[in-house]
Short mmCIF file of C-alpha atoms in Angstrom, two decimals:
data_model
loop_
_atom_site.label_atom_id
_atom_site.label_comp_id
_atom_site.label_asym_id
_atom_site.label_seq_id
_atom_site.Cartn_x
_atom_site.Cartn_y
_atom_site.Cartn_z
CA MET A 217 175.71 162.27 160.94
CA ALA A 218 178.27 159.81 160.24
CA LEU A 219 176.64 157.32 162.70
CA TYR A 220 174.49 156.02 160.02
CA SER A 221 174.65 155.56 156.25
CA GLU A 222 172.88 157.41 153.59
CA LYS A 223 170.34 154.99 153.18
CA VAL A 224 169.35 154.82 156.77
CA MET A 225 169.08 158.64 156.69
CA ASP A 226 167.07 158.78 153.72
CA HIS A 227 164.45 156.06 155.18
CA PHE A 228 164.57 158.02 158.51
CA MET A 229 163.96 161.41 157.14
CA HIS A 230 161.58 160.23 154.48
CA PRO A 231 160.05 156.92 155.87
CA ARG A 232 158.08 154.71 153.31
CA ASN A 233 154.64 153.30 154.17
CA VAL A 234 153.91 155.16 157.55
CA GLY A 235 150.48 154.83 158.66
CA VAL A 236 147.68 152.32 159.47
CA ILE A 237 145.67 150.10 157.66
CA GLU A 238 142.03 150.01 159.10
CA ASP A 239 140.93 146.55 157.40
CA ALA A 240 144.20 145.05 157.76
CA SER A 241 144.69 141.31 157.24
CA GLY A 242 146.99 140.79 159.85
CA VAL A 243 148.65 143.16 162.59
CA GLY A 244 151.95 142.36 164.36
CA GLU A 245 153.45 144.55 167.20
CA VAL A 246 156.82 143.72 169.01
CA GLY A 247 159.09 145.51 171.30
CA ASN A 248 157.83 147.68 174.55
CA ALA A 249 157.97 150.99 175.64
CA LYS A 250 160.19 150.27 178.53
CA CYS A 251 162.89 149.39 176.01
CA GLY A 252 162.39 152.29 173.80
CA ASP A 253 161.30 150.48 170.67
CA ILE A 254 157.97 149.38 169.67
CA MET A 255 157.15 148.39 165.90
CA LYS A 256 153.69 147.67 164.54
CA ILE A 257 153.13 146.38 161.13
CA TYR A 258 149.79 146.40 159.19
CA LEU A 259 149.31 143.86 156.35
CA LYS A 260 146.51 143.83 153.52
CA ILE A 261 146.84 140.61 151.86
CA THR A 262 144.73 139.53 148.82
CA ASP A 263 145.11 136.22 147.09
CA ASP A 264 148.57 135.52 149.01
CA ILE A 265 150.11 138.58 147.81
CA ILE A 266 151.03 141.75 150.22
CA GLU A 267 148.77 144.38 148.51
CA ASP A 268 149.91 146.92 151.03
CA VAL A 269 151.99 147.31 154.06
CA LYS A 270 151.94 150.15 156.62
CA PHE A 271 153.74 150.68 160.05
CA GLU A 272 153.96 152.72 163.12
CA THR A 273 157.13 152.75 165.04
CA PHE A 274 158.37 154.36 168.51
CA GLY A 275 162.06 154.40 168.38
CA CYS A 276 165.48 155.63 167.25
CA GLY A 277 166.47 156.53 163.75
CA SER A 278 167.51 153.15 162.70
CA ALA A 279 164.28 151.43 164.20
CA ILE A 280 162.27 153.86 161.91
CA ALA A 281 164.39 153.38 159.14
CA SER A 282 164.52 149.62 159.39
CA SER A 283 160.69 149.48 159.59
CA SER A 284 160.47 151.77 156.33
CA MET A 285 162.96 149.52 154.53
CA ALA A 286 161.25 146.23 155.53
CA THR A 287 157.88 147.31 154.40
CA GLU A 288 159.32 148.37 151.02
CA MET A 289 160.98 145.00 150.88
CA ILE A 290 157.80 142.82 151.16
CA LYS A 291 155.32 145.19 149.64
CA GLY A 292 153.99 143.31 146.48
CA LYS A 293 155.59 139.97 147.32
CA SER A 294 153.87 136.66 148.13
CA VAL A 295 153.21 135.68 151.79
CA GLN A 296 155.95 133.08 151.26
CA GLU A 297 158.57 135.58 150.05
CA ALA A 298 157.68 138.02 153.06
CA MET A 299 157.93 134.86 155.46
CA ALA A 300 161.63 134.56 154.17
CA LEU A 301 162.52 138.19 155.03
CA THR A 302 165.48 138.18 157.53
CA ASN A 303 166.89 141.19 159.84
CA LYS A 304 170.27 140.67 157.89
CA ALA A 305 168.46 141.53 154.44
CA VAL A 306 167.04 144.56 156.09
CA ALA A 307 170.19 145.70 157.62
CA GLU A 308 172.11 145.06 154.24
CA ALA A 309 169.55 146.85 151.98
CA LEU A 310 170.16 149.85 154.36
CA ASP A 311 173.85 149.47 153.64
CA GLY A 312 174.42 148.32 157.04
CA LEU A 313 173.58 149.46 160.73
CA PRO A 314 176.16 149.97 163.61
CA ALA A 315 176.55 146.84 165.75
CA HIS A 316 174.35 148.23 168.61
CA LYS A 317 171.65 148.92 166.21
CA MET A 318 171.38 145.48 164.78
CA HIS A 319 168.49 144.69 166.92
CA CYS A 320 166.24 147.23 165.28
CA SER A 321 166.55 145.20 162.16
CA VAL A 322 165.57 142.29 164.26
CA LEU A 323 162.31 143.94 165.39
CA ALA A 324 161.53 144.68 161.81
CA GLU A 325 161.63 141.06 160.97
CA GLU A 326 159.93 139.94 164.14
CA ALA A 327 157.06 142.72 163.34
CA ILE A 328 156.50 141.38 159.96
CA HIS A 329 156.44 137.80 161.03
CA ASN A 330 153.94 138.40 163.61
CA ALA A 331 151.82 140.12 161.39
CA LEU A 332 151.78 137.16 158.96
CA LYS A 333 150.98 135.08 161.96
CA ASP A 334 148.02 137.01 162.69
CA TYR A 335 147.01 136.67 159.32
CA PHE A 336 147.37 132.90 159.44
CA ASP A 337 145.68 133.00 162.85
CA ARG A 338 142.60 134.93 161.33
CA ASN A 339 142.15 132.76 158.36
CA GLY A 340 142.62 129.39 159.71
CA ILE A 341 145.99 128.88 157.43
CA PRO A 342 147.95 126.08 159.08
CA TYR A 343 151.75 126.62 159.72
CA ASP A 344 154.78 125.35 161.58
CA LYS A 345 154.48 126.91 164.97
CA SER A 346 158.23 126.31 165.58
CA ILE A 347 159.10 129.02 163.06
CA PHE A 348 157.28 131.46 165.52
CA PRO A 349 159.11 131.09 168.82
CA ASP A 350 158.24 133.24 171.75
CA CYS A 351 160.00 136.51 172.21
CA GLU A 352 163.69 135.30 172.87
CA HIS A 353 165.36 136.44 175.95
CA CYS A 354 167.61 139.24 174.99
CA ALA A 355 169.50 141.86 177.16
CA HIS A 356 166.43 144.12 176.57
CA CYS A 357 164.14 142.14 179.09
CA ASP A 358 166.70 140.65 181.47
CA MET B 1 169.99 178.83 160.77
CA TYR B 2 171.98 176.34 162.70
CA VAL B 3 171.35 176.71 166.62
CA TYR B 4 173.99 175.24 169.02
CA ALA B 5 171.95 174.41 172.10
CA ASP B 6 174.11 171.70 173.83
CA ASN B 7 176.23 174.02 175.89
CA ALA B 8 176.23 171.61 178.83
CA ALA B 9 178.24 169.15 176.56
CA THR B 10 180.55 171.65 175.59
CA THR B 11 181.05 175.27 174.75
CA ALA B 12 182.60 177.22 171.93
CA MET B 13 185.69 178.71 172.94
CA SER B 14 185.73 182.44 173.49
CA GLN B 15 188.16 184.60 171.53
CA THR B 16 189.80 185.60 175.19
CA ALA B 17 190.49 182.08 175.79
CA ILE B 18 192.09 181.23 172.08
CA ASP B 19 194.14 184.38 172.59
CA ALA B 20 195.30 183.40 176.04
CA MET B 21 196.21 180.10 174.48
CA LEU B 22 198.11 180.95 171.30
CA PRO B 23 201.45 182.24 172.63
CA TYR B 24 201.96 179.06 174.60
CA PHE B 25 202.18 176.76 171.36
CA LYS B 26 205.05 178.41 169.54
CA ASP B 27 206.81 181.41 171.02
CA ASN B 28 206.49 180.67 174.67
CA PHE B 29 206.60 176.89 174.41
CA GLY B 30 208.74 176.23 177.79
CA ASN B 31 208.66 173.72 180.41
CA PRO B 32 207.76 175.26 183.74
CA SER B 33 210.15 173.10 185.39
CA SER B 34 213.22 174.20 183.57
CA LEU B 35 215.45 176.58 185.15
CA HIS B 36 216.17 178.86 182.10
CA SER B 37 214.24 181.84 180.94
CA VAL B 38 212.31 180.08 178.42
CA GLY B 39 210.86 177.62 181.13
CA GLN B 40 210.57 180.45 183.69
CA ALA B 41 208.38 182.37 181.20
CA ALA B 42 205.96 179.34 181.26
CA ARG B 43 205.98 179.20 184.97
CA GLU B 44 205.09 182.62 185.21
CA ALA B 45 202.00 182.09 183.02
CA LEU B 46 201.44 178.87 185.37
CA ASP B 47 201.27 181.20 188.33
CA ASN B 48 199.15 183.78 186.93
CA ALA B 49 196.61 181.13 185.62
CA ARG B 50 196.35 179.73 189.17
CA ASP B 51 196.05 183.26 190.66
CA LYS B 52 193.00 183.82 188.43
CA VAL B 53 191.38 180.56 189.18
CA ALA B 54 191.92 181.13 192.67
CA ALA B 55 190.46 184.56 192.77
CA CYS B 56 187.19 183.36 190.68
CA LEU B 57 186.54 180.58 193.58
CA GLY B 58 187.68 182.82 196.31
CA CYS B 59 190.70 180.54 197.51
CA GLU B 60 194.38 180.95 197.64
CA ALA B 61 196.46 180.02 194.52
CA ARG B 62 198.20 177.19 196.41
CA GLU B 63 194.93 175.48 196.89
CA ILE B 64 194.40 174.83 193.15
CA TYR B 65 195.62 171.91 191.41
CA PHE B 66 195.21 171.73 187.70
CA THR B 67 194.15 168.42 186.15
CA SER B 68 193.27 167.02 182.69
CA GLY B 69 189.49 167.88 183.22
CA GLY B 70 186.36 167.48 185.52
CA SER B 71 186.55 163.80 185.66
CA GLU B 72 190.22 163.62 187.09
CA ALA B 73 189.47 166.30 189.70
CA ASP B 74 186.20 164.16 190.86
CA ASN B 75 188.31 161.19 191.15
CA GLN B 76 191.22 162.49 192.72
CA ALA B 77 188.80 164.38 195.37
CA ILE B 78 187.00 161.36 196.37
CA ILE B 79 189.64 159.13 196.36
CA SER B 80 191.77 161.24 198.56
CA ALA B 81 188.84 161.84 200.91
CA ALA B 82 187.99 157.69 201.04
CA ARG B 83 191.73 157.21 201.87
CA LEU B 84 191.87 159.98 204.64
CA GLY B 85 188.46 158.45 205.99
CA ALA B 86 189.85 154.80 205.74
CA ARG B 87 192.78 155.69 207.96
CA LYS B 88 190.51 156.89 210.80
CA GLY B 89 188.19 153.60 210.13
CA LYS B 90 185.71 155.86 208.32
CA LYS B 91 184.19 154.42 205.46
CA HIS B 92 180.83 156.05 204.83
CA ILE B 93 180.38 158.39 201.87
CA ILE B 94 177.08 160.42 201.18
CA SER B 95 176.03 161.53 197.73
CA THR B 96 173.13 161.63 195.22
CA ALA B 97 171.44 159.53 192.88
CA PHE B 98 171.96 161.97 189.97
CA GLU B 99 175.67 162.60 190.31
CA HIS B 100 177.87 162.54 187.02
CA HIS B 101 179.49 159.07 186.31
CA ALA B 102 182.66 160.42 187.22
CA VAL B 103 181.35 160.46 190.69
CA LEU B 104 179.19 157.50 190.53
CA HIS B 105 181.67 155.15 189.08
CA THR B 106 184.42 156.13 191.40
CA LEU B 107 181.95 155.56 194.21
CA ALA B 108 181.25 152.22 192.97
CA LYS B 109 184.71 151.32 192.89
CA LEU B 110 185.15 152.35 196.61
CA GLU B 111 181.82 150.28 197.44
CA LYS B 112 183.76 147.12 196.03
CA GLU B 113 186.52 148.07 198.49
CA GLY B 114 184.17 147.92 201.30
CA PHE B 115 182.83 151.64 201.64
CA ASP B 116 179.25 152.14 202.16
CA VAL B 117 177.77 155.04 200.32
CA THR B 118 174.36 156.57 200.71
CA TYR B 119 172.66 157.83 197.38
CA LEU B 120 170.23 160.64 198.70
CA ASP B 121 166.84 160.66 196.94
CA VAL B 122 166.44 163.27 194.46
CA ARG B 123 162.68 162.65 193.48
CA GLN B 124 161.54 165.28 195.70
CA GLY B 125 161.62 168.46 193.60
CA HIS B 126 164.27 167.07 191.68
CA ASN B 127 166.63 168.06 194.36
CA ILE B 128 168.11 167.53 197.84
CA THR B 129 167.83 169.48 201.09
CA ALA B 130 170.52 170.07 203.35
CA GLN B 131 168.23 168.28 205.90
CA GLN B 132 168.82 165.23 203.96
CA VAL B 133 172.43 165.40 204.10
CA LYS B 134 172.28 166.29 207.90
CA ASP B 135 170.08 163.08 208.43
CA ALA B 136 172.40 160.85 206.66
CA ILE B 137 175.35 161.62 208.39
CA ARG B 138 176.99 159.15 210.58
CA GLU B 139 179.86 158.59 213.17
CA ASP B 140 181.72 156.98 210.09
CA THR B 141 181.03 159.46 207.46
CA CYS B 142 184.17 160.60 205.90
CA LEU B 143 182.80 162.45 202.90
CA VAL B 144 179.64 164.15 201.29
CA THR B 145 180.03 164.50 197.51
CA VAL B 146 177.14 166.42 195.69
CA MET B 147 177.22 168.21 192.48
CA TYR B 148 176.82 171.77 192.49
CA ALA B 149 174.41 171.62 189.58
CA ASN B 150 173.02 168.89 187.62
CA ASN B 151 174.29 168.73 184.09
CA GLU B 152 171.28 166.93 182.55
CA ILE B 153 168.17 168.87 184.61
CA GLY B 154 169.77 171.77 185.77
CA SER B 155 168.93 171.73 189.38
CA ILE B 156 171.06 173.91 191.44
CA LEU B 157 171.84 172.33 194.81
CA PRO B 158 171.62 174.03 198.17
CA ILE B 159 175.65 174.13 198.35
CA PRO B 160 176.08 176.78 201.01
CA GLN B 161 173.68 174.97 203.35
CA ILE B 162 175.13 171.63 202.71
CA GLY B 163 178.51 173.19 203.26
CA ALA B 164 177.60 174.51 206.62
CA VAL B 165 175.81 170.98 207.55
CA CYS B 166 179.30 169.60 206.72
CA ARG B 167 181.35 171.99 208.46
CA GLU B 168 179.53 171.54 211.84
CA ALA B 169 179.49 167.75 211.44
CA GLY B 170 183.33 167.67 210.68
CA VAL B 171 182.84 165.88 207.49
CA LEU B 172 184.73 166.56 204.33
CA PHE B 173 182.57 168.49 201.64
CA HIS B 174 183.36 167.93 197.89
CA THR B 175 181.41 169.32 195.05
CA ASP B 176 181.44 168.56 191.33
CA ALA B 177 180.89 172.11 189.99
CA VAL B 178 181.59 171.27 186.44
CA GLN B 179 178.28 173.01 185.42
CA ALA B 180 178.43 175.86 187.75
CA ALA B 181 181.81 177.24 187.61
CA GLY B 182 181.58 180.38 185.39
CA HIS B 183 177.79 180.57 185.66
CA LEU B 184 177.10 180.69 189.43
CA HIS B 185 178.67 182.55 192.28
CA ILE B 186 181.06 180.40 194.24
CA ASP B 187 182.92 181.16 196.94
CA VAL B 188 184.62 178.19 198.62
CA LYS B 189 185.47 179.89 201.99
CA GLU B 190 182.02 181.45 202.30
CA GLN B 191 180.19 178.27 201.08
CA ASN B 192 182.31 175.88 203.25
CA ILE B 193 183.38 173.78 200.44
CA ASP B 194 186.53 171.86 201.09
CA MET B 195 187.04 170.42 197.56
CA LEU B 196 185.68 171.53 194.36
CA SER B 197 186.02 170.18 190.65
CA LEU B 198 185.66 172.08 187.40
CA SER B 199 186.25 172.05 183.59
CA GLY B 200 187.80 174.11 181.23
CA HIS B 201 185.25 173.45 178.32
CA LYS B 202 181.96 174.38 179.89
CA PHE B 203 182.52 178.05 180.26
CA HIS B 204 184.16 178.78 176.56
CA GLY B 205 187.54 177.32 177.70
CA PRO B 206 189.41 174.39 175.96
CA LYS B 207 189.03 170.65 176.42
CA GLY B 208 191.21 168.35 178.37
CA VAL B 209 191.91 170.87 181.22
CA GLY B 210 190.10 171.27 184.65
CA ALA B 211 191.13 172.21 188.16
CA LEU B 212 190.57 170.83 191.63
CA TYR B 213 190.23 173.12 194.57
CA VAL B 214 191.50 171.69 197.66
CA ARG B 215 191.34 173.27 201.24
CA ARG B 216 194.66 173.69 202.53
CA GLY B 217 195.53 170.78 205.05
CA ILE B 218 193.49 168.18 203.04
CA ALA B 219 196.18 165.66 202.03
CA LEU B 220 195.62 164.63 198.24
CA THR B 221 196.19 160.99 196.98
CA ASN B 222 198.22 160.77 193.89
CA LEU B 223 196.42 159.30 190.85
CA ILE B 224 199.33 160.02 188.59
CA GLU B 225 202.75 159.42 189.82
CA GLY B 226 205.80 160.93 188.30
CA GLY B 227 207.35 164.23 188.48
CA ALA B 228 206.55 166.95 191.21
CA GLN B 229 204.29 169.20 189.34
CA GLU B 230 201.06 170.45 191.05
CA ARG B 231 202.94 170.38 194.61
CA GLY B 232 203.80 166.72 193.84
CA LYS B 233 200.01 165.60 193.87
CA ARG B 234 199.53 165.48 190.02
CA ALA B 235 202.61 164.56 188.00
CA GLY B 236 202.88 165.29 184.20
CA THR B 237 204.24 168.15 182.29
CA GLU B 238 201.62 171.24 182.79
CA ASN B 239 199.20 171.66 179.68
CA ILE B 240 200.31 175.38 179.96
CA ALA B 241 198.15 176.73 176.82
CA GLY B 242 195.11 174.72 177.96
CA ILE B 243 195.65 175.89 181.75
CA CYS B 244 195.93 179.61 180.39
CA GLY B 245 192.96 179.52 178.00
CA MET B 246 190.98 177.93 180.75
CA ALA B 247 191.98 180.49 183.45
CA ALA B 248 191.30 183.47 180.83
CA ALA B 249 187.74 182.00 179.98
CA LEU B 250 186.79 181.55 183.73
CA GLU B 251 188.01 185.13 184.54
CA GLU B 252 186.06 186.33 181.80
CA ALA B 253 183.14 184.40 182.79
CA CYS B 254 183.10 185.62 186.35
CA ALA B 255 183.42 189.11 185.45
CA HIS B 256 180.06 188.86 183.23
CA LEU B 257 178.44 186.33 185.52
CA ASP B 258 175.38 188.39 186.40
CA GLU B 259 174.71 190.08 182.90
CA ASN B 260 175.07 186.43 181.11
CA ALA B 261 172.84 184.71 183.66
CA ALA B 262 170.22 187.41 183.22
CA LYS B 263 170.15 187.14 179.48
CA VAL B 264 170.45 183.30 179.49
CA THR B 265 167.89 182.92 182.15
CA ALA B 266 165.51 185.30 180.08
CA LEU B 267 166.06 183.03 176.92
CA ARG B 268 165.59 179.94 179.04
CA ASP B 269 162.34 181.02 180.37
CA ARG B 270 160.89 181.84 176.94
CA LEU B 271 161.94 178.42 176.00
CA ILE B 272 160.41 176.60 178.79
CA GLU B 273 157.39 178.57 178.57
CA GLY B 274 156.88 177.92 174.91
CA LEU B 275 157.81 174.24 175.04
CA SER B 276 155.33 173.68 177.79
CA LYS B 277 152.48 174.11 175.50
CA ILE B 278 153.17 170.89 173.87
CA PRO B 279 150.63 168.41 175.25
CA HIS B 280 151.86 165.70 177.58
CA CYS B 281 155.11 166.88 178.16
CA ALA B 282 156.91 167.55 181.55
CA LEU B 283 159.85 169.70 182.71
CA ASN B 284 162.80 168.13 184.31
CA GLY B 285 164.54 169.58 187.15
CA ASP B 286 164.08 171.92 189.80
CA PRO B 287 161.80 174.86 188.22
CA VAL B 288 163.11 177.56 190.70
CA ASN B 289 166.83 176.77 191.72
CA ARG B 290 167.93 175.94 188.06
CA LEU B 291 171.04 176.61 185.86
CA PRO B 292 170.48 179.65 183.86
CA GLY B 293 170.98 177.76 180.52
CA ASN B 294 169.11 174.43 181.24
CA VAL B 295 165.99 173.43 179.67
CA SER B 296 164.89 169.75 180.12
CA PHE B 297 161.68 167.87 178.94
CA CYS B 298 160.12 164.74 178.53
CA PHE B 299 157.69 164.28 175.72
CA GLU B 300 155.26 161.26 175.97
CA GLY B 301 155.07 159.00 173.02
CA ILE B 302 158.43 159.49 171.20
CA GLU B 303 162.02 158.34 171.41
CA GLY B 304 164.57 161.09 172.00
CA GLU B 305 167.40 159.84 169.61
CA SER B 306 165.06 160.31 166.56
CA LEU B 307 164.07 163.71 167.93
CA LEU B 308 167.69 164.52 167.85
CA LEU B 309 168.59 163.40 164.43
CA LEU B 310 165.37 165.44 163.21
CA LEU B 311 166.48 168.42 165.07
CA ASP B 312 169.80 168.17 163.70
CA MET B 313 168.50 168.15 160.26
CA LYS B 314 166.35 171.16 160.93
CA GLY B 315 169.39 173.16 162.27
CA ILE B 316 169.41 172.50 166.09
CA ALA B 317 172.05 170.55 168.28
CA ALA B 318 170.41 169.06 171.27
CA SER B 319 171.18 166.42 173.66
CA SER B 320 168.63 163.52 175.15
CA GLY B 321 168.91 160.89 178.07
CA SER B 322 167.36 158.26 175.68
CA ALA B 323 168.77 154.86 175.86
CA CYS B 324 169.89 155.16 172.30
CA THR B 325 171.92 158.14 173.05
CA SER B 326 173.29 156.81 176.38
CA GLY B 327 174.88 154.02 174.59
CA SER B 328 173.24 151.58 176.70
CA LEU B 329 170.00 149.99 177.16
CA ASP B 330 168.70 152.13 179.66
CA PRO B 331 167.74 155.60 179.66
CA SER B 332 169.84 158.17 181.70
CA HIS B 333 170.03 157.45 185.37
CA VAL B 334 169.40 161.28 186.09
CA LEU B 335 166.07 160.92 184.50
CA LEU B 336 165.36 157.55 186.36
CA ALA B 337 166.64 159.06 189.64
CA ILE B 338 164.00 161.91 189.68
CA GLY B 339 161.35 159.26 189.06
CA ARG B 340 160.65 159.47 185.41
CA VAL B 341 159.84 155.93 184.30
CA HIS B 342 161.53 154.29 181.51
CA ASP B 343 158.62 154.90 178.98
CA VAL B 344 159.14 158.62 179.11
CA ALA B 345 162.46 158.92 180.00
CA HIS B 346 163.32 157.52 176.44
CA GLY B 347 161.63 160.82 175.09
CA SER B 348 163.69 163.32 176.74
CA LEU B 349 165.21 166.36 175.24
CA ARG B 350 167.87 168.70 176.85
CA LEU B 351 168.52 172.16 175.34
CA SER B 352 171.32 173.95 177.02
CA LEU B 353 172.12 177.77 176.20
CA CYS B 354 174.69 180.18 176.66
CA GLU B 355 175.17 183.93 176.32
CA TYR B 356 175.97 183.40 172.51
CA ASN B 357 172.25 182.39 171.90
CA THR B 358 169.92 184.87 170.61
CA GLU B 359 166.15 185.60 170.73
CA GLU B 360 166.06 184.80 166.93
CA GLU B 361 167.32 181.34 168.03
CA ILE B 362 164.85 180.80 170.78
CA ASP B 363 162.03 181.51 167.97
CA HIS B 364 163.78 179.00 165.71
CA ILE B 365 163.90 176.25 168.39
CA LEU B 366 159.91 177.26 169.45
CA ALA B 367 158.95 176.85 165.58
CA VAL B 368 160.71 173.45 165.19
CA VAL B 369 160.53 171.36 168.08
CA PRO B 370 156.78 171.41 168.68
CA GLU B 371 156.39 170.35 164.76
CA VAL B 372 159.20 167.54 165.17
CA VAL B 373 157.50 166.12 168.33
CA GLN B 374 154.18 166.10 166.55
CA TYR B 375 155.64 164.46 163.39
CA LEU B 376 157.21 161.56 165.54
CA ARG B 377 154.19 161.24 167.55
CA ASN B 378 152.04 160.85 164.36
CA MET B 379 154.12 157.64 163.49
CA SER B 380 154.30 156.33 167.05
CA PRO B 381 151.95 153.37 167.94
CA VAL B 382 152.56 154.29 171.44
CA TRP B 383 151.01 157.64 170.84
CA ARG B 384 148.05 156.24 168.94
CA ASP B 385 147.41 153.82 172.08
CA LEU B 386 147.41 156.73 174.23
CA GLN B 387 145.02 158.73 172.01
CA THR B 388 142.75 155.85 171.66
CA GLY B 389 142.75 155.18 175.46
CA LYS B 390 144.61 151.78 174.93
CA ARG B 391 147.45 153.02 177.33
CA GLN B 392 147.09 155.42 180.00
CA TYR B 393 149.02 158.91 179.76
CA ILE B 394 151.76 159.22 182.25
CA LEU B 395 152.53 162.84 181.82
#
C-alpha cells in the first residue's frame, strides 16, 4: 500500500521485540483504547544499559511499526541515549510517516520515556521532573 | 488467491456494463442536445437508459434525473425538499443517526440555516421502526429522509412501512438507496417513495454516475446551473457512456436479483457463522433484515487499520470503521450510533460480498481472519489486560 513506506510495512509485518518482560526494570504505557492507540514498553536494564526491550501495541499499522522501530533503536544503548530518543528520529528511521500518523511516533517516544521514568522511580534515581511533562492535551483527548 | 470483499465500497464493472458504454466513447460520441443525427443517436441512448432505470424502480422515465452519483442525488433531494418546506414555514426534517455523510452533512448545513433535524435512535436492533418515524412527525415536518439499507452494517430499513406513514401524514419521503438498488426489490409507487437516490458503481456499473427519482409534481431545486439538460434541473452535458453503463448494469442486476440474493446470502451466512466463533466479537447490524452481502463485526482488543493491512497482505480486501481508516480521530459514526463504544468500534471489520465471490473465497476468509485477529490480539496490551482481568470485556 502506498500509504506507508517499505520500512514501515517491514516493521509492521515483521515487528521486532514483541512481547513482555516479566521481571522488567521499568514499564511504560501511553495512549488509551478510546483513541485507538495504546503502547506498552518493557525495559530490562543492567548497569545502565538497556539489555532487553519488548513492546505490546494496540493500534494501527504505523503504531505497531513505530513501536518496533523505537525498541530497535534503544536496544543495547545506555539509559542516557534512550532518554535522547525523539519521535522525529523514529519517524525518520521509518523513512517517514504520513502527516496524520506522526502521533504514532510521539507515542513511541513517550512510552519509552515513561518506562525509563518508572525505572528511575523504582530505583530512587533522581531526575529532572520537568523532562516528563504530564500528558499534553492533544486533539485526542479534547 | 486475492479475494475482493469490499463491494459496499465499490464493485467491479460487469461485462454487460462495459459493453454498453464502449460505443459512446468513439463511434457514438454525440451531444444529446445537438439537432444533427450524431447528437440524436446519443439522445436515443439517453432516452433508452432512462427507460431502463425507470423500469427497475417502477416509475416513469420522466421521473428519473441523472446525476454525478449518489452524493449529488442525496444533496439535491434533501435541499429541494427543504426549500419546498421552508416556503410553507415547515422546517423540521426526520432522519436517522446512521445515514451516509452525503445526507448527514447536507442536513448539518440546513441546521445552520435554521432547520430542526430529528435523528432517530438506531440502537434498538441496529434499525428503526416506522412507529419511530410516526412518533417524530410534527406539524412542521417537511421531509423524512432515511436510507434504504445501511452501507456499513447492512441493516435494511422498513421502507414500505415508513413510506405508508409518510404518505398518510402528507410528508415527503426520500430514501438513499445507494446500497439497495440492484440488490433489493424496489418499487417506488408501491412503497410510497417520493424521492430515491442511487449510484451506478454499487451494482457493477461505472463510477461518477447516479440517478435521482423524483415523483412527478415535486419541484427540484437546482444544484448546478447552466443548460437545460435533465428537464432543466441538472445542467451539464450528459455523461452518456456512464449513464448507459449504469442503466445496463441496473437492468442486469434487477433481472437476476433473486438468484444473486440467494447466492450471496448463503455466502454471507456462512461467513457470519464462521466468524462468530471468534471469541469476544459481535455482529453489527440487523441480523434478520440485512443486505445479502454485508458482514460486519467488532473484535475486542484490536484495531481495524492494522487488521485491514494484514488482510490485504494475506489476499483479502476489506474495510473497517476504525478511526485510522475514517481519516478522523473518531471511529465510524454508524458504529457509535448503534451503541458500540469507542474501544470496540476501533476493532471493526466489514466484508461486503457480491455474486462474483465464491465458496472457495469464503473458505479463504474463514481461514485467514481468525488467525490475523489472534495475531494482533497477541501483541495487544488491551487484550492482555482483558485476559488477566485488569480490564472488563465489553463484548
